Coordinates of C-alpha atoms in Angstrom, one line a residue:
Chain A
M7 CA 176.9 73.7 113.4
S8 CA 176.3 70.0 113.2
P9 CA 175.6 67.4 115.9
T10 CA 178.5 65.6 117.5
P11 CA 178.9 62.0 116.3
V12 CA 176.8 59.4 118.2
P13 CA 178.8 58.4 121.3
S14 CA 179.7 54.7 121.9
L15 CA 178.7 52.8 125.0
L16 CA 181.6 51.0 126.7
T17 CA 181.6 48.5 129.6
G18 CA 184.3 48.5 132.3
L19 CA 185.5 45.2 131.2
G20 CA 189.2 45.2 130.4
L21 CA 189.6 48.8 131.4
N22 CA 191.0 50.3 134.5
V23 CA 187.7 51.4 135.9
E24 CA 189.2 52.6 139.2
N25 CA 191.2 55.3 137.6
M26 CA 188.3 56.8 135.5
I27 CA 185.9 59.5 136.6
C28 CA 182.7 60.8 135.2
S29 CA 183.5 64.1 133.4
H30 CA 180.2 65.5 134.6
C31 CA 179.9 64.6 138.3
K32 CA 183.6 63.7 138.8
E33 CA 182.6 60.5 140.7
G34 CA 184.0 57.1 139.9
F35 CA 182.3 54.3 138.0
D36 CA 181.0 50.9 139.3
P37 CA 182.9 48.1 137.8
N38 CA 179.9 46.7 135.9
E39 CA 178.3 50.0 135.1
K40 CA 177.8 51.1 131.5
I41 CA 180.0 54.1 130.7
V42 CA 179.3 56.6 128.0
N43 CA 182.2 57.6 125.8
S44 CA 181.6 60.7 123.8
T45 CA 184.6 62.0 121.9
G46 CA 186.9 60.6 124.6
Q47 CA 184.9 62.0 127.5
L48 CA 183.5 59.4 129.8
S49 CA 180.4 59.9 131.9
H50 CA 177.7 58.0 133.8
Q51 CA 174.6 57.2 131.7
K52 CA 172.6 59.2 134.2
C53 CA 175.0 62.2 133.8
F54 CA 174.9 62.1 129.9
V55 CA 171.8 64.3 129.6
C56 CA 170.9 67.7 128.2
A57 CA 172.3 70.5 130.3
Q58 CA 169.1 72.3 130.0
C59 CA 166.2 69.8 130.3
F60 CA 168.2 66.9 132.0
Q61 CA 166.6 64.4 129.6
P62 CA 168.7 61.8 127.7
F63 CA 169.6 62.7 124.2
Q64 CA 167.2 61.3 121.6
D65 CA 169.1 58.9 119.3
G66 CA 172.2 60.0 121.2
I67 CA 172.4 63.3 119.2
F68 CA 173.6 66.2 121.2
Y69 CA 175.1 69.6 120.5
E70 CA 178.0 71.0 122.5
Y71 CA 178.4 74.6 123.3
D72 CA 180.8 76.1 125.9
E73 CA 181.6 72.5 127.1
R74 CA 178.0 71.8 127.8
K75 CA 175.8 69.3 125.9
Y76 CA 172.3 70.1 124.8
C77 CA 169.5 68.2 123.1
E78 CA 168.7 69.5 119.6
R79 CA 165.6 71.4 120.6
D80 CA 167.2 73.2 123.5
F81 CA 170.3 74.0 121.6
Q82 CA 168.3 75.6 118.9
V83 CA 166.2 77.5 121.3
L84 CA 169.3 78.8 123.2
F85 CA 171.9 79.3 120.5
A86 CA 170.9 78.6 116.9
P87 CA 170.4 81.8 114.7
C88 CA 167.2 82.6 113.0
C89 CA 167.0 83.2 109.2
G90 CA 166.4 86.9 108.3
K91 CA 164.0 85.8 105.6
C92 CA 162.0 82.7 106.6
G93 CA 162.4 83.1 110.4
N94 CA 163.3 79.4 110.9
F95 CA 166.4 78.2 112.8
I96 CA 169.5 77.7 110.7
I97 CA 171.2 74.4 111.0
G98 CA 174.3 74.0 108.9
R99 CA 175.8 76.8 106.8
V100 CA 174.9 80.3 108.1
I101 CA 175.3 83.4 105.9
K102 CA 175.9 86.4 108.0
A103 CA 175.2 89.6 106.0
M104 CA 173.3 92.8 106.2
N105 CA 173.3 92.6 110.0
A106 CA 171.3 89.3 110.0
S107 CA 171.7 85.6 109.5
W108 CA 170.4 83.7 106.5
H109 CA 170.0 80.2 105.1
P110 CA 172.2 80.2 102.0
E111 CA 169.1 79.6 99.8
C112 CA 167.3 82.5 101.6
F113 CA 169.9 85.2 100.9
C114 CA 169.0 86.4 97.4
C115 CA 169.2 89.4 95.2
E116 CA 166.2 91.6 95.9
M117 CA 165.7 92.3 92.3
C118 CA 166.3 89.1 90.4
Q119 CA 166.1 86.5 93.3
T120 CA 169.4 84.7 92.4
E121 CA 171.3 83.2 95.4
L122 CA 174.1 85.5 96.5
A123 CA 175.9 83.1 99.0
D124 CA 178.7 82.1 96.5
T125 CA 178.7 85.1 94.1
G126 CA 178.9 87.9 96.7
F127 CA 176.6 90.9 96.8
I128 CA 176.5 94.7 96.7
K129 CA 174.6 96.8 99.2
Y130 CA 172.6 99.4 97.2
A131 CA 170.1 101.7 99.1
G132 CA 169.7 99.2 101.9
K133 CA 169.1 96.2 99.6
A134 CA 171.3 93.3 98.8
L135 CA 171.8 93.1 95.0
C136 CA 173.7 90.9 92.6
H137 CA 176.4 92.7 90.6
E138 CA 174.2 92.7 87.5
C139 CA 171.2 94.2 89.1
N140 CA 173.3 96.8 90.9
A141 CA 174.8 97.9 87.6
K142 CA 171.3 98.1 86.0
L143 CA 170.0 100.3 88.8
K144 CA 173.1 102.5 88.7
A145 CA 172.7 102.9 85.0
K146 CA 169.0 103.7 85.4
G147 CA 169.9 106.4 87.9
L148 CA 172.2 107.9 85.3
G149 CA 169.6 107.6 82.6
K150 CA 171.7 105.0 80.8
H151 CA 171.4 101.4 79.6
V152 CA 173.4 98.4 80.8
C153 CA 175.0 96.2 78.1
H154 CA 173.3 92.8 78.0
K155 CA 176.6 91.2 77.2
C156 CA 179.2 92.7 79.5
H157 CA 176.8 94.3 82.1
G158 CA 178.8 97.5 81.9
I159 CA 177.1 100.9 81.6
I160 CA 176.6 102.0 78.0
D161 CA 177.9 105.6 77.9
D162 CA 177.3 106.3 74.2
Q163 CA 174.3 105.3 72.0
P164 CA 173.2 101.7 72.7
L165 CA 172.6 99.2 70.0
K166 CA 169.2 97.4 70.2
F167 CA 169.4 93.8 69.1
R168 CA 166.8 91.1 69.5
G169 CA 165.0 93.1 72.2
E170 CA 168.1 93.9 74.3
V171 CA 170.6 96.7 74.4
Y172 CA 174.3 96.3 73.9
H173 CA 177.5 98.2 73.4
P174 CA 177.7 98.3 69.6
Y175 CA 181.3 97.2 69.6
H176 CA 180.4 93.7 70.8
F177 CA 179.0 93.0 67.3
N178 CA 180.2 92.9 63.7
C179 CA 178.3 93.5 60.5
A180 CA 176.8 90.3 59.2
A181 CA 177.9 91.2 55.7
C182 CA 181.3 93.0 55.8
G183 CA 182.4 91.9 59.3
N184 CA 183.3 95.4 60.4
E185 CA 182.8 96.3 64.0
L186 CA 179.5 98.1 64.4
D187 CA 178.5 101.4 65.8
A188 CA 175.1 102.7 67.0
N189 CA 174.0 103.3 63.4
A190 CA 173.9 99.6 62.8
R191 CA 170.5 98.3 61.6
E192 CA 168.7 95.2 62.9
V193 CA 167.2 93.3 60.0
R194 CA 164.5 90.7 60.2
S195 CA 165.6 88.0 57.8
R196 CA 162.1 86.6 57.7
P197 CA 159.7 89.4 57.2
G198 CA 156.7 89.1 59.4
F199 CA 158.4 86.6 61.7
A200 CA 157.4 87.7 65.1
A201 CA 160.3 86.3 67.2
N202 CA 163.6 88.1 67.2
E203 CA 165.9 85.1 67.0
M204 CA 166.3 85.4 63.2
N205 CA 167.4 89.0 63.3
E206 CA 170.8 90.0 62.0
L207 CA 172.9 93.2 62.4
Y208 CA 174.3 95.1 59.5
C209 CA 176.4 98.3 59.3
L210 CA 174.6 101.2 57.7
R211 CA 176.6 100.9 54.5
C212 CA 175.7 97.3 54.0
H213 CA 172.1 97.8 55.1
D214 CA 171.6 100.5 52.5
K215 CA 173.0 98.3 49.8
M216 CA 170.5 95.6 50.6
G217 CA 167.6 97.5 49.1
I218 CA 165.3 97.4 52.1
P219 CA 162.5 100.0 51.4
I220 CA 162.5 103.2 53.4
C221 CA 159.2 104.6 54.6
G222 CA 158.3 107.9 52.9
A223 CA 157.0 109.3 56.2
C224 CA 159.4 108.3 59.0
R225 CA 162.5 107.6 56.8
R226 CA 163.1 104.3 58.6
P227 CA 163.4 100.9 56.9
I228 CA 160.3 98.9 56.4
E229 CA 160.8 95.4 57.7
E230 CA 157.2 94.2 57.7
R231 CA 154.3 95.0 55.3
V232 CA 155.2 97.6 52.7
V233 CA 152.6 99.9 51.1
T234 CA 153.6 101.3 47.7
A235 CA 151.8 104.5 46.7
L236 CA 152.6 107.9 45.4
G237 CA 155.8 106.5 44.0
K238 CA 157.1 105.8 47.5
H239 CA 157.1 103.0 50.1
W240 CA 155.4 103.3 53.4
H241 CA 154.9 101.5 56.7
V242 CA 151.3 100.4 56.7
E243 CA 150.6 102.6 59.8
H244 CA 152.4 105.6 58.2
F245 CA 150.4 105.8 55.0
A246 CA 147.8 108.2 56.2
C247 CA 145.5 111.0 55.1
A248 CA 147.4 114.3 54.6
K249 CA 144.5 116.1 56.4
C250 CA 143.3 113.9 59.3
E251 CA 146.5 111.8 59.6
K252 CA 144.5 108.6 60.0
P253 CA 146.2 105.6 58.4
F254 CA 144.3 104.1 55.4
F255 CA 144.9 100.5 56.4
G256 CA 143.9 99.3 53.0
H257 CA 140.9 101.6 52.6
R258 CA 140.7 103.6 49.4
H259 CA 142.8 106.7 49.2
Y260 CA 142.6 109.7 46.8
E261 CA 145.7 111.4 45.4
K262 CA 146.1 115.1 44.8
K263 CA 149.3 117.0 44.1
G264 CA 151.5 114.3 45.5
L265 CA 149.5 113.9 48.7
A266 CA 147.0 111.2 49.7
Y267 CA 143.7 111.8 51.4
C268 CA 140.9 109.8 52.8
E269 CA 137.5 109.9 51.0
T270 CA 135.9 112.4 53.4
H271 CA 138.8 114.9 53.4
Y272 CA 139.5 114.6 49.7
H273 CA 135.9 115.5 48.9
Q274 CA 135.8 118.2 51.6
L275 CA 139.0 119.8 50.3
F276 CA 138.5 119.3 46.6
G277 CA 134.8 119.8 46.3
N278 CA 132.9 116.8 45.3
L279 CA 130.4 117.1 48.1
C280 CA 126.8 117.1 46.9
H281 CA 125.3 120.7 47.0
V282 CA 122.0 119.3 48.4
C283 CA 123.0 116.6 50.9
N284 CA 126.5 117.9 51.6
Q285 CA 127.8 114.3 51.6
V286 CA 130.5 112.7 49.6
I287 CA 129.0 111.7 46.3
A288 CA 129.0 108.0 45.9
G289 CA 128.7 106.9 42.3
D290 CA 128.2 109.2 39.4
V291 CA 128.6 113.0 39.9
F292 CA 126.7 115.8 38.2
T293 CA 128.8 118.8 37.8
A294 CA 127.4 122.1 36.7
L295 CA 127.4 125.8 37.8
N296 CA 130.6 125.4 39.8
K297 CA 128.9 122.7 42.0
A298 CA 128.4 118.9 42.2
W299 CA 125.4 116.8 42.9
C300 CA 124.5 113.2 43.5
V301 CA 122.7 112.0 40.4
H302 CA 119.4 111.7 42.4
H303 CA 119.8 115.1 44.1
F304 CA 120.2 117.2 41.0
A305 CA 116.9 119.1 40.9
C306 CA 115.4 122.5 40.1
T307 CA 116.2 124.9 42.9
V308 CA 112.7 126.4 42.7
C309 CA 110.4 123.4 42.4
D310 CA 112.7 120.6 43.6
Q311 CA 111.8 118.5 40.6
K312 CA 114.5 116.0 39.6
M313 CA 116.4 116.8 36.5
N314 CA 118.8 114.6 34.4
Q315 CA 121.7 115.3 32.2
K316 CA 119.3 115.9 29.2
T317 CA 117.1 118.4 31.0
K318 CA 117.6 122.0 29.8
F319 CA 117.9 124.4 32.7
Y320 CA 118.5 128.1 33.3
E321 CA 121.1 129.5 35.6
W322 CA 120.0 131.8 38.4
D323 CA 123.0 133.0 40.5
L324 CA 124.6 129.7 39.7
K325 CA 121.5 127.7 40.8
P326 CA 119.8 125.4 38.3
V327 CA 116.2 126.4 37.4
C328 CA 114.0 124.3 35.1
K329 CA 112.4 125.9 32.1
K330 CA 108.9 125.7 33.6
C331 CA 109.9 127.6 36.7
F332 CA 112.0 130.1 34.9
E333 CA 109.0 131.0 32.8
K334 CA 107.0 131.8 36.0
F335 CA 109.7 134.2 37.2
P336 CA 108.6 137.9 37.4
V337 CA 109.1 139.4 33.9
E338 CA 111.3 142.2 35.2
L339 CA 113.7 139.7 36.9
R340 CA 113.8 137.6 33.8
K341 CA 114.7 140.7 31.8
R342 CA 117.5 141.6 34.2
L343 CA 118.8 138.0 34.3
K344 CA 118.7 137.9 30.5
R345 CA 120.6 141.2 30.3
Q346 CA 123.3 139.7 32.5
H347 CA 123.4 136.6 30.3
D348 CA 123.8 138.6 27.2
A349 CA 126.7 140.4 28.8
S350 CA 128.4 137.0 29.3
P351 CA 126.5 135.0 26.7
R352 CA 125.5 131.5 27.7
K353 CA 122.7 129.3 26.4
P354 CA 120.5 127.0 28.5
Q355 CA 122.8 124.5 30.0
T356 CA 122.9 120.8 30.8
A357 CA 124.7 119.1 33.5
S358 CA 127.6 116.7 32.8
Chain B
M293 CA 88.3 117.4 45.9
S294 CA 91.1 119.8 45.2
K295 CA 94.3 118.6 43.6
A296 CA 96.2 119.5 46.7
K297 CA 94.0 117.4 48.9
K298 CA 94.5 114.5 46.6
V299 CA 98.3 114.8 46.8
L300 CA 98.1 114.8 50.6
E301 CA 95.8 111.8 50.8
E302 CA 98.0 109.8 48.4
A303 CA 101.1 110.8 50.5
M304 CA 99.4 109.7 53.7
E305 CA 98.2 106.4 52.2
S306 CA 101.6 105.3 50.8
N307 CA 103.7 107.0 53.4
I308 CA 105.5 109.3 51.0
L309 CA 108.2 111.4 52.7
E310 CA 108.6 114.1 50.1
I311 CA 105.5 116.3 49.3
D312 CA 105.3 118.3 46.1
L313 CA 102.5 120.9 46.0
V314 CA 103.9 123.1 43.2
D315 CA 101.6 125.5 41.4
K316 CA 98.4 124.4 43.0
S317 CA 96.9 127.8 43.6
I318 CA 97.1 127.4 47.3
S319 CA 96.5 130.6 49.3
L320 CA 95.9 129.2 52.8
F321 CA 97.2 126.3 54.8
E322 CA 93.6 125.5 55.6
E323 CA 93.4 124.1 52.1
L324 CA 95.9 121.5 53.1
P325 CA 94.0 119.5 55.8
G326 CA 96.2 117.2 57.9
I327 CA 99.5 118.5 56.6
L328 CA 100.6 119.8 60.1
E329 CA 100.2 116.2 61.4
M330 CA 102.5 114.6 58.8
T331 CA 105.4 114.7 61.1
H332 CA 107.4 112.1 59.3
I333 CA 107.9 114.0 56.0
T334 CA 111.3 115.2 55.1
R335 CA 110.6 117.6 52.2
L336 CA 107.7 120.0 51.6
T337 CA 107.7 122.0 48.4
L338 CA 105.1 124.7 48.0
S339 CA 106.6 126.7 45.1
H340 CA 104.5 128.9 42.8
N341 CA 101.4 129.3 45.1
K342 CA 99.8 132.3 46.7
I343 CA 100.6 131.7 50.3
Q344 CA 100.7 134.9 52.4
T345 CA 101.1 133.6 55.9
V346 CA 102.8 130.5 57.4
P347 CA 101.2 128.9 60.5
P348 CA 103.5 128.5 63.6
G349 CA 102.4 124.8 63.7
L350 CA 104.5 124.1 60.6
A351 CA 107.4 123.7 63.1
N352 CA 105.7 120.5 64.3
L353 CA 107.1 118.8 61.2
T354 CA 110.3 118.0 63.1
N355 CA 111.7 115.6 60.4
L356 CA 111.6 118.2 57.7
E357 CA 114.9 118.8 56.0
I358 CA 113.9 120.8 53.0
L359 CA 111.2 123.5 53.0
N360 CA 110.6 125.3 49.8
F361 CA 108.3 128.4 49.6
S362 CA 109.8 129.8 46.4
N363 CA 107.5 132.2 44.5
N364 CA 104.7 132.8 47.0
Q365 CA 103.4 136.0 48.6
I366 CA 104.7 135.5 52.1
G367 CA 105.0 138.8 54.1
E368 CA 105.5 137.3 57.5
L369 CA 107.1 134.2 59.0
P370 CA 106.4 132.5 62.4
L371 CA 109.2 132.6 65.0
S372 CA 108.8 128.9 65.5
L373 CA 110.4 128.1 62.1
S374 CA 113.9 128.6 63.3
S375 CA 113.5 125.9 65.9
M376 CA 113.0 123.1 63.3
P377 CA 115.6 120.6 64.4
K378 CA 116.5 119.0 61.0
L379 CA 115.8 121.8 58.6
R380 CA 118.9 122.0 56.2
I381 CA 117.5 123.8 53.2
L382 CA 115.0 126.7 53.4
N383 CA 113.9 128.4 50.2
L384 CA 112.0 131.7 50.6
S385 CA 113.1 133.2 47.3
M386 CA 110.6 135.4 45.5
N387 CA 108.3 136.4 48.3
R388 CA 107.3 139.7 49.9
L389 CA 109.4 139.7 53.1
Y390 CA 110.4 143.1 54.5
N391 CA 111.7 141.6 57.7
L392 CA 112.3 138.3 59.5
P393 CA 111.0 137.3 62.9
R394 CA 113.2 138.0 65.9
G395 CA 115.6 135.2 66.7
F396 CA 115.4 133.9 63.1
G397 CA 119.1 133.0 63.2
A398 CA 118.5 130.2 65.7
F399 CA 118.3 127.4 63.1
P400 CA 120.4 124.5 64.5
V401 CA 121.5 122.9 61.3
L402 CA 120.5 125.2 58.4
E403 CA 122.9 124.8 55.5
V404 CA 121.3 126.6 52.6
L405 CA 119.1 129.8 53.0
D406 CA 117.6 131.3 49.9
L407 CA 116.1 134.8 50.5
S408 CA 116.6 136.0 47.0
Y409 CA 114.1 138.5 45.6
N410 CA 112.5 139.9 48.8
N411 CA 112.7 143.4 50.3
L412 CA 115.2 142.8 53.1
S413 CA 117.9 145.2 54.2
E414 CA 120.5 145.4 57.0
K415 CA 117.9 147.5 59.0
T416 CA 115.4 144.8 59.1
L417 CA 117.6 141.7 59.8
P418 CA 117.2 140.2 63.3
G419 CA 120.2 140.5 65.6
N420 CA 121.2 136.9 65.5
F421 CA 120.9 136.5 61.7
F422 CA 124.6 135.9 61.2
M423 CA 124.8 133.3 64.0
M424 CA 123.8 130.4 61.7
A425 CA 127.2 128.7 62.0
T426 CA 126.2 125.8 59.8
L427 CA 125.3 127.9 56.8
R428 CA 127.0 126.9 53.6
A429 CA 125.1 129.1 51.1
L430 CA 123.3 132.4 51.7
Y431 CA 121.4 133.8 48.8
L432 CA 120.4 137.5 49.2
A433 CA 120.2 138.6 45.6
D434 CA 117.6 141.2 44.7
N435 CA 117.1 142.7 48.1
D436 CA 117.8 146.2 49.5
F437 CA 121.0 145.9 51.4
E438 CA 123.3 149.0 51.5
Y439 CA 125.7 147.6 54.1
L440 CA 126.6 144.1 55.2
S441 CA 127.2 143.5 58.9
S442 CA 130.7 142.6 60.1
D443 CA 129.0 139.7 61.9
I444 CA 129.2 137.9 58.5
R445 CA 132.6 136.6 59.9
N446 CA 130.6 134.2 62.1
L447 CA 129.4 132.2 59.1
K448 CA 132.6 130.1 59.2
Q449 CA 131.2 127.4 56.9
L450 CA 130.0 129.8 54.2
Q451 CA 131.0 128.8 50.7
I452 CA 128.4 130.8 48.7
L453 CA 127.4 134.4 49.2
V454 CA 125.1 136.0 46.7
L455 CA 124.4 139.7 46.9
R456 CA 123.6 140.5 43.3
E457 CA 121.6 143.6 42.6
N458 CA 121.2 145.1 46.1
D459 CA 122.2 148.6 46.9
L460 CA 125.6 147.8 48.5
I461 CA 127.8 150.8 49.1
E462 CA 130.5 149.0 51.1
L463 CA 131.7 145.5 51.9
P464 CA 133.0 144.8 55.5
R465 CA 136.7 143.9 56.0
E466 CA 135.4 140.7 57.8
I467 CA 134.4 139.2 54.5
G468 CA 138.1 138.3 54.2
E469 CA 137.7 135.9 57.1
L470 CA 135.3 133.6 55.2
S471 CA 138.1 131.3 54.4
R472 CA 135.8 128.7 52.7
L473 CA 134.1 131.2 50.4
R474 CA 134.3 130.1 46.8
E475 CA 131.4 131.9 45.3
L476 CA 130.7 135.6 45.7
H477 CA 128.2 137.5 43.6
I478 CA 128.3 141.2 44.1
Q479 CA 127.2 142.3 40.6
G480 CA 124.9 145.3 40.1
N481 CA 125.6 147.2 43.4
R482 CA 126.9 150.6 44.2
L483 CA 130.4 149.5 45.2
T484 CA 133.5 151.7 44.5
I485 CA 136.2 150.1 46.6
L486 CA 137.0 146.6 48.0
P487 CA 138.4 145.8 51.4
P488 CA 142.1 144.7 51.0
E489 CA 141.2 141.6 53.1
L490 CA 139.2 140.3 50.2
G491 CA 142.6 139.4 48.8
N492 CA 142.9 136.6 51.5
L493 CA 140.2 134.6 49.7
D494 CA 140.9 132.0 47.2
M495 CA 139.4 133.7 44.2
T496 CA 141.5 132.2 41.4
S497 CA 141.1 128.4 42.0
N498 CA 139.1 126.5 39.4
K499 CA 136.4 126.0 42.0
S500 CA 135.9 129.7 42.6
V501 CA 133.5 132.1 41.0
F502 CA 133.7 135.8 42.0
K503 CA 131.4 138.2 40.1
F504 CA 132.2 141.9 40.3
E505 CA 130.4 143.4 37.2
G506 CA 128.0 146.4 37.3
N507 CA 129.6 148.4 40.0
E508 CA 131.2 151.9 39.9
W509 CA 134.7 150.7 40.8
V510 CA 137.5 153.3 41.3
N511 CA 139.9 153.3 38.4
P512 CA 142.7 151.2 39.9
I513 CA 140.3 148.4 40.7
K514 CA 138.6 148.7 37.3
K515 CA 142.0 148.4 35.6
Q516 CA 142.9 145.2 37.5
L517 CA 139.5 143.6 36.8
E518 CA 140.0 144.2 33.1
L519 CA 143.4 142.4 33.4
G520 CA 141.9 139.5 35.3
L521 CA 141.0 138.1 38.7
S522 CA 144.6 137.0 39.6
H523 CA 145.7 140.6 38.9
L524 CA 143.0 141.9 41.2
V525 CA 144.0 139.5 44.0
E526 CA 147.7 140.5 43.8
F527 CA 146.7 144.2 43.8
L528 CA 144.4 143.8 46.8
K529 CA 147.2 142.2 48.7
S530 CA 149.8 144.8 47.8
E531 CA 151.1 147.5 50.1
Q532 CA 150.2 150.0 47.4
Y533 CA 146.5 149.1 47.7
R534 CA 146.6 149.2 51.5
I535 CA 147.7 152.8 51.4
L536 CA 145.3 153.6 48.6
H537 CA 142.5 152.0 50.5
N538 CA 143.3 154.0 53.6
R539 CA 143.2 157.1 51.5
Y540 CA 139.8 156.1 50.1
L541 CA 138.4 155.6 53.6
T542 CA 139.3 159.1 54.7
N543 CA 138.3 160.6 51.3
K544 CA 135.5 158.4 50.2
P545 CA 134.6 158.2 46.5
Q546 CA 131.2 159.5 45.6
I547 CA 128.4 157.0 46.3
P548 CA 126.9 156.0 42.9
P549 CA 123.1 156.2 42.6
P550 CA 121.0 153.0 42.8
C551 CA 121.3 151.2 39.5
V552 CA 118.2 148.9 39.6
D553 CA 114.7 150.2 39.5
K554 CA 113.2 148.3 42.4
A555 CA 109.8 149.8 42.0
K556 CA 109.0 147.2 39.3
K557 CA 109.7 144.3 41.6
I558 CA 106.6 142.3 42.2
S559 CA 107.9 141.6 45.7
R560 CA 106.9 145.2 46.4
I561 CA 103.2 144.7 45.7
R562 CA 101.2 144.8 48.9

């Protein structure tokens, strides 16, 4: 509702004052009295007041309702609707919806906040929603995606492209132009480029012809950094220890029978732990008697004296014993050990 | 001043962490003044001496990782030894141990235990002996075991088990649960049959050494051993052997006599 145009003030001059009456009090006018003409209705100045507060209209602006005139304030108090969102009076266009009145700019989609006054809305679970959000919610309820292009529900497999989901049939292969299906592959044309804008879609046939490496672990294409090892390509995060499954991320790996292992597990599984310190042997390895040692841990098992690769030693139950210690062994033990050695002859040994 | 005292004084002055007192004619710890206060040391080697008893206070050396008493005359050990928090390698080979203190198996981190050439048997082992879950190597050669406890299965980390020249009559089935075992020495015992479960172990890898000589094996096993270890493994795993083994259990082969004359062992001397 808008205020009625400002009325004009007339004087009786040149008019037939005797025949006119005030539309409010129905009395006549004095010949020299100022008469108010508001949209053809004449009245005394004293009668042209607000029907509620009996005060003259400020700036002559009044509102008419049921043939009565009101000042702006009283009209709003008595008749203007309140907005369901902001609670203020609504002057001008009123949107009546959802059992309430709204400013046009206050009636918005409850999910995305776009104005609904001109586009229409859909009531969904007591909420006013735009068509798009309604479709999204409905799809979510069905466990499905909504196409980012046509806003329809995607019944079959969606196609992911530049971070959104679509019906595959909206797109064509960037190479052969054929309509795509859900097997289409998104390819980053600039490897390592973080944003999605450069991505292109290819059908599976064309994609495979492009020679993009396939990860040996997950069988998916590798679009960022490629690790090449064991005769295969790998996603950096998929090239991992066969035992603990932790990715190497550039750390040294050890290969055995077509599998890769981290240092710890390679040694744990394949034996190069020092017999004394039980740690992975860093640097040179002493191997002898079915065991391995750190160079500085290779010692006589009886006296703990360090030995080197030139030291002659005896074997006692596959333990190394220096000559000096062996000669202190009980004679009868030495005889028995010797007998055993003679059965499977072996000379004093050195480590390698 | 004795040689031993000199070594200790030098070690204290220059803060040496590894003490070597090999072949110093030591009989008593009293000859080693201050050693029980050297709590920072990590290795103590006392091989080739004449020590008969170990003081309980030795357990004060809480940083000790390697303790070597090889070739002494120890007949008794203090219970406190097994509480040493960092002890990883304990060598008690060539001593005169007939038994071990109660609760000996309580070592928290022991990895290598050498008890070769003593006078131990299943009858004198403390109840918790096979509870040393961190043990990698157990040397029991030249002792008097006739049977091995089925508790051996608790030694999950065991890689080396040496039982050469005991009096073993039987091996427990549970030996087949020691999945990390890669060295087994059972030469010179009184064994006739093997538990089929032994076939579960990885005997044939190039990291494995299994020694079976010098036992009175029943003919089928003897035959497979002559053919080679891989033949023995296949045979132990076979249905044929499972049946054969059951038959042997109900109708046991005659137990062979002891094959080593233990009377000559110097560990017997009292």
